[in-house]
Short mmCIF file of C-alpha atoms in Angstrom, two decimals:
data_model
loop_
_atom_site.label_atom_id
_atom_site.label_comp_id
_atom_site.label_asym_id
_atom_site.label_seq_id
_atom_site.Cartn_x
_atom_site.Cartn_y
_atom_site.Cartn_z
CA ASN A 134 75.62 59.57 -0.33
CA ALA A 135 74.26 56.50 1.45
CA GLY A 136 71.46 58.28 3.37
CA VAL A 137 69.25 55.65 5.00
CA THR A 138 70.13 52.02 4.37
CA GLN A 139 67.75 49.17 5.11
CA THR A 140 68.48 45.47 4.97
CA PRO A 141 67.26 43.05 3.83
CA LYS A 142 65.14 44.21 0.88
CA PHE A 143 63.08 41.03 0.86
CA GLN A 144 62.42 38.40 3.52
CA VAL A 145 60.16 35.39 3.93
CA LEU A 146 59.59 34.09 7.45
CA LYS A 147 57.67 31.22 8.90
CA THR A 148 55.11 31.93 11.60
CA GLY A 149 56.83 32.08 14.96
CA GLN A 150 60.28 32.90 13.67
CA SER A 151 62.08 36.00 14.87
CA MET A 152 64.25 38.36 12.88
CA THR A 153 65.76 41.82 12.91
CA LEU A 154 65.35 44.43 10.21
CA GLN A 155 68.40 46.65 10.04
CA CYS A 156 68.40 50.41 9.50
CA ALA A 157 71.38 52.72 9.43
CA GLN A 158 71.76 56.39 8.54
CA ASP A 159 74.90 58.41 7.97
CA MET A 160 73.41 61.90 8.21
CA ASN A 161 73.84 62.26 11.99
CA HIS A 162 70.07 62.57 12.35
CA GLU A 163 68.58 62.61 15.81
CA TYR A 164 65.22 61.15 14.94
CA MET A 165 64.60 57.73 13.45
CA SER A 166 61.34 55.89 12.88
CA TRP A 167 59.94 52.62 11.63
CA TYR A 168 56.74 52.45 9.59
CA ARG A 169 54.75 49.68 8.01
CA GLN A 170 52.74 50.19 4.87
CA ASP A 171 49.79 48.03 3.97
CA PRO A 172 47.50 48.44 0.94
CA GLY A 173 45.06 51.30 1.50
CA MET A 174 46.46 52.07 4.95
CA GLY A 175 49.27 54.50 4.26
CA LEU A 176 52.33 54.46 6.49
CA ARG A 177 51.69 53.62 10.13
CA LEU A 178 54.24 54.45 12.78
CA ILE A 179 55.54 51.43 14.70
CA HIS A 180 58.28 52.86 16.93
CA TYR A 181 60.42 55.95 16.91
CA SER A 182 63.52 57.32 18.60
CA VAL A 183 64.56 60.87 19.38
CA GLY A 184 68.16 59.97 20.11
CA ALA A 185 70.51 57.25 21.28
CA GLY A 186 69.05 55.40 24.23
CA ILE A 187 65.55 56.84 23.78
CA THR A 188 62.69 55.03 22.06
CA ASP A 189 58.92 55.28 22.16
CA GLN A 190 55.89 53.53 20.74
CA GLY A 191 54.00 54.66 17.72
CA GLU A 192 50.57 53.71 16.46
CA VAL A 193 51.12 49.96 15.95
CA PRO A 194 53.94 48.77 18.27
CA ASN A 195 52.66 45.32 19.26
CA GLY A 196 54.88 42.46 18.18
CA TYR A 197 57.91 44.69 17.57
CA ASN A 198 60.87 45.81 19.65
CA VAL A 199 63.45 48.49 18.94
CA SER A 200 66.63 49.78 20.48
CA ARG A 201 68.88 52.75 19.74
CA SER A 202 72.36 52.12 21.07
CA THR A 203 73.98 54.50 18.58
CA THR A 204 72.85 57.54 16.62
CA GLU A 205 73.37 55.68 13.35
CA ASP A 206 71.48 52.43 13.92
CA PHE A 207 67.85 51.68 14.71
CA PRO A 208 67.04 47.97 14.29
CA LEU A 209 63.49 46.63 14.39
CA ARG A 210 62.97 43.19 15.89
CA LEU A 211 60.04 40.91 15.20
CA LEU A 212 59.74 38.72 18.26
CA SER A 213 57.50 35.96 16.88
CA ALA A 214 56.40 36.60 13.32
CA ALA A 215 52.72 36.38 12.47
CA PRO A 216 51.00 36.51 9.05
CA SER A 217 49.49 39.87 10.09
CA GLN A 218 53.01 41.29 10.00
CA THR A 219 53.28 40.70 6.29
CA SER A 220 53.90 44.22 5.03
CA VAL A 221 56.40 46.64 3.58
CA TYR A 222 58.57 48.21 6.28
CA PHE A 223 60.23 51.59 5.92
CA CYS A 224 62.84 53.15 8.12
CA ALA A 225 63.11 56.94 8.13
CA SER A 226 65.25 59.59 9.75
CA ASN A 227 65.05 63.34 10.15
CA GLY A 228 67.34 65.93 11.58
CA GLY A 229 65.30 66.84 14.63
CA ALA A 230 63.94 69.96 16.24
CA ALA A 231 65.16 72.60 13.77
CA THR A 232 62.35 73.42 11.37
CA ASN A 233 64.43 72.94 8.27
CA GLN A 234 65.57 69.52 9.38
CA LYS A 235 62.21 67.86 9.85
CA LYS A 236 61.77 66.41 6.37
CA ALA A 237 62.09 62.65 6.49
CA PHE A 238 64.51 60.57 4.49
CA PHE A 239 63.51 56.98 3.82
CA GLY A 240 65.25 53.72 3.28
CA GLN A 241 64.26 51.65 0.25
CA GLY A 242 61.98 49.40 2.26
CA THR A 243 61.88 45.76 3.33
CA ARG A 244 59.19 43.54 1.86
CA LEU A 245 58.37 40.95 4.50
CA THR A 246 56.13 37.94 3.98
CA VAL A 247 55.16 35.71 6.89
CA VAL A 248 53.80 32.30 5.90
CA ARG B 271 39.42 60.00 13.83
CA LYS B 272 42.70 59.58 11.95
CA GLU B 273 45.38 62.13 12.74
CA VAL B 274 45.87 62.96 9.06
CA GLU B 275 43.08 62.44 6.54
CA GLN B 276 43.24 62.77 2.80
CA ASP B 277 40.84 62.70 -0.10
CA PRO B 278 40.06 59.14 -1.04
CA GLY B 279 41.40 58.30 -4.50
CA PRO B 280 42.02 57.42 -7.11
CA PHE B 281 42.01 60.54 -9.26
CA ASN B 282 41.97 59.83 -13.00
CA VAL B 283 42.79 62.91 -15.08
CA PRO B 284 43.91 63.60 -18.66
CA GLU B 285 47.27 65.12 -19.44
CA GLY B 286 47.21 68.87 -19.04
CA ALA B 287 44.51 68.87 -16.38
CA THR B 288 44.69 70.68 -13.07
CA VAL B 289 44.12 68.50 -10.03
CA ALA B 290 43.84 69.38 -6.34
CA PHE B 291 44.42 67.21 -3.29
CA ASN B 292 43.13 68.06 0.16
CA CYS B 293 44.25 67.00 3.59
CA THR B 294 43.16 67.72 7.17
CA TYR B 295 45.04 67.11 10.40
CA SER B 296 43.72 66.78 13.93
CA ASN B 297 46.59 67.98 16.13
CA SER B 298 46.49 71.76 16.33
CA ALA B 299 50.02 71.75 17.81
CA SER B 300 51.49 70.32 14.60
CA GLN B 301 54.34 72.42 13.33
CA SER B 302 55.63 71.20 10.00
CA PHE B 303 53.81 70.04 6.93
CA PHE B 304 54.89 68.30 3.76
CA TRP B 305 53.72 66.59 0.63
CA TYR B 306 55.52 63.39 -0.34
CA ARG B 307 55.29 61.43 -3.54
CA GLN B 308 55.44 57.65 -3.62
CA ASP B 309 55.84 55.63 -6.79
CA CYS B 310 54.67 52.04 -6.90
CA ARG B 311 56.76 49.79 -4.65
CA LYS B 312 59.22 52.59 -3.87
CA GLU B 313 59.98 54.62 -0.79
CA PRO B 314 58.24 58.00 -0.26
CA LYS B 315 60.21 61.02 -1.39
CA LEU B 316 59.76 64.63 -0.41
CA LEU B 317 57.83 66.64 -3.00
CA MET B 318 57.64 69.92 -1.13
CA SER B 319 57.29 71.54 2.24
CA VAL B 320 54.14 73.51 3.00
CA TYR B 321 54.31 77.00 4.49
CA SER B 322 51.58 79.18 5.94
CA SER B 323 52.12 81.79 3.25
CA GLY B 324 51.69 79.20 0.52
CA ASN B 325 54.50 78.11 -1.74
CA GLU B 326 55.02 77.12 -5.32
CA ASP B 327 57.49 74.86 -7.06
CA GLY B 328 57.00 74.87 -10.80
CA ARG B 329 53.63 73.28 -11.53
CA PHE B 330 53.01 72.45 -7.87
CA THR B 331 51.41 74.80 -5.34
CA ALA B 332 50.93 73.98 -1.66
CA GLN B 333 48.73 75.83 0.79
CA LEU B 334 48.30 75.62 4.56
CA ASN B 335 45.40 76.93 6.60
CA ARG B 336 46.29 76.57 10.27
CA ALA B 337 42.93 77.84 11.51
CA SER B 338 41.09 75.12 9.57
CA GLN B 339 43.92 72.57 9.97
CA TYR B 340 43.84 72.05 6.24
CA ILE B 341 46.56 71.46 3.66
CA SER B 342 46.25 71.37 -0.11
CA LEU B 343 48.34 70.52 -3.14
CA LEU B 344 47.55 71.81 -6.62
CA ILE B 345 49.14 70.29 -9.70
CA ARG B 346 48.79 72.26 -12.92
CA ASP B 347 49.33 70.95 -16.45
CA SER B 348 49.48 67.31 -15.31
CA LYS B 349 52.08 65.07 -16.93
CA LEU B 350 52.03 61.31 -17.34
CA SER B 351 55.02 61.25 -15.00
CA ASP B 352 52.92 62.78 -12.21
CA SER B 353 51.11 59.45 -11.81
CA ALA B 354 51.91 58.36 -8.28
CA THR B 355 50.51 58.36 -4.76
CA TYR B 356 50.65 61.69 -2.94
CA LEU B 357 51.05 61.59 0.81
CA CYS B 358 50.13 64.40 3.17
CA VAL B 359 52.57 64.49 6.06
CA VAL B 360 52.41 66.29 9.39
CA ASN B 361 55.23 66.63 11.88
CA GLU B 362 54.18 67.14 15.47
CA ALA B 363 55.56 69.78 17.79
CA GLY B 364 59.18 69.10 18.63
CA GLY B 365 59.61 66.96 15.54
CA PHE B 366 59.24 63.75 17.48
CA LYS B 367 56.60 62.14 15.34
CA THR B 368 55.91 62.27 11.65
CA ILE B 369 52.41 61.18 10.73
CA PHE B 370 51.39 60.21 7.20
CA GLY B 371 48.02 60.32 5.56
CA ALA B 372 46.86 57.22 3.72
CA GLY B 373 47.72 58.82 0.38
CA THR B 374 45.80 59.72 -2.74
CA ARG B 375 46.49 57.84 -5.92
CA LEU B 376 46.76 59.90 -9.11
CA PHE B 377 46.55 58.46 -12.60
CA VAL B 378 47.35 60.82 -15.46
CA LYS B 379 46.32 59.46 -18.86
CA ALA B 380 47.29 60.46 -22.37
#
């Protein structure tokens, strides 16, 4: 059972570089989200998607883009990396509107350092 | 005001102790509630869902008070392996957004 797969697990970027964090799920979940986690801050929602072709901003969207061309994939793009984007990034999915499908499944996280 | 607020940690308790975590949420339209556990440098994992009638899973008991917009988690007979961060999680109406509290760190000591 693959669940939610994130790549890469670790990444170091120079300021100004761009990159894409990959996220894929094989559970046919409607909803997918990206979070960042910083010490003492908990998980903060960056962007989310309620289905293919539909995305929306979360709490901290600036500096990030997303797209959802398929149900399975939800990549997160850093347009021009900044040291403030050093964080641990988690991708999550959940089944959608049915009450028993709302629990979130997480990828293993991407530890990003911007120097 | 944060959408989901939790007790500030850390909690340091001896093995066998009972410990309670509290959480409040601001959106009265929220529909689903959960407690997640996160171990150091790992992804969060579902501990248990929280139902209005209250629910129990072994040593863990969760309560929800919709009128007060309050959620709790009680851990009885704490084990060393319970040491982790506990995240209060609220899912908004329609399931579109899942909001996490900042987490409460628990240390259980021998």
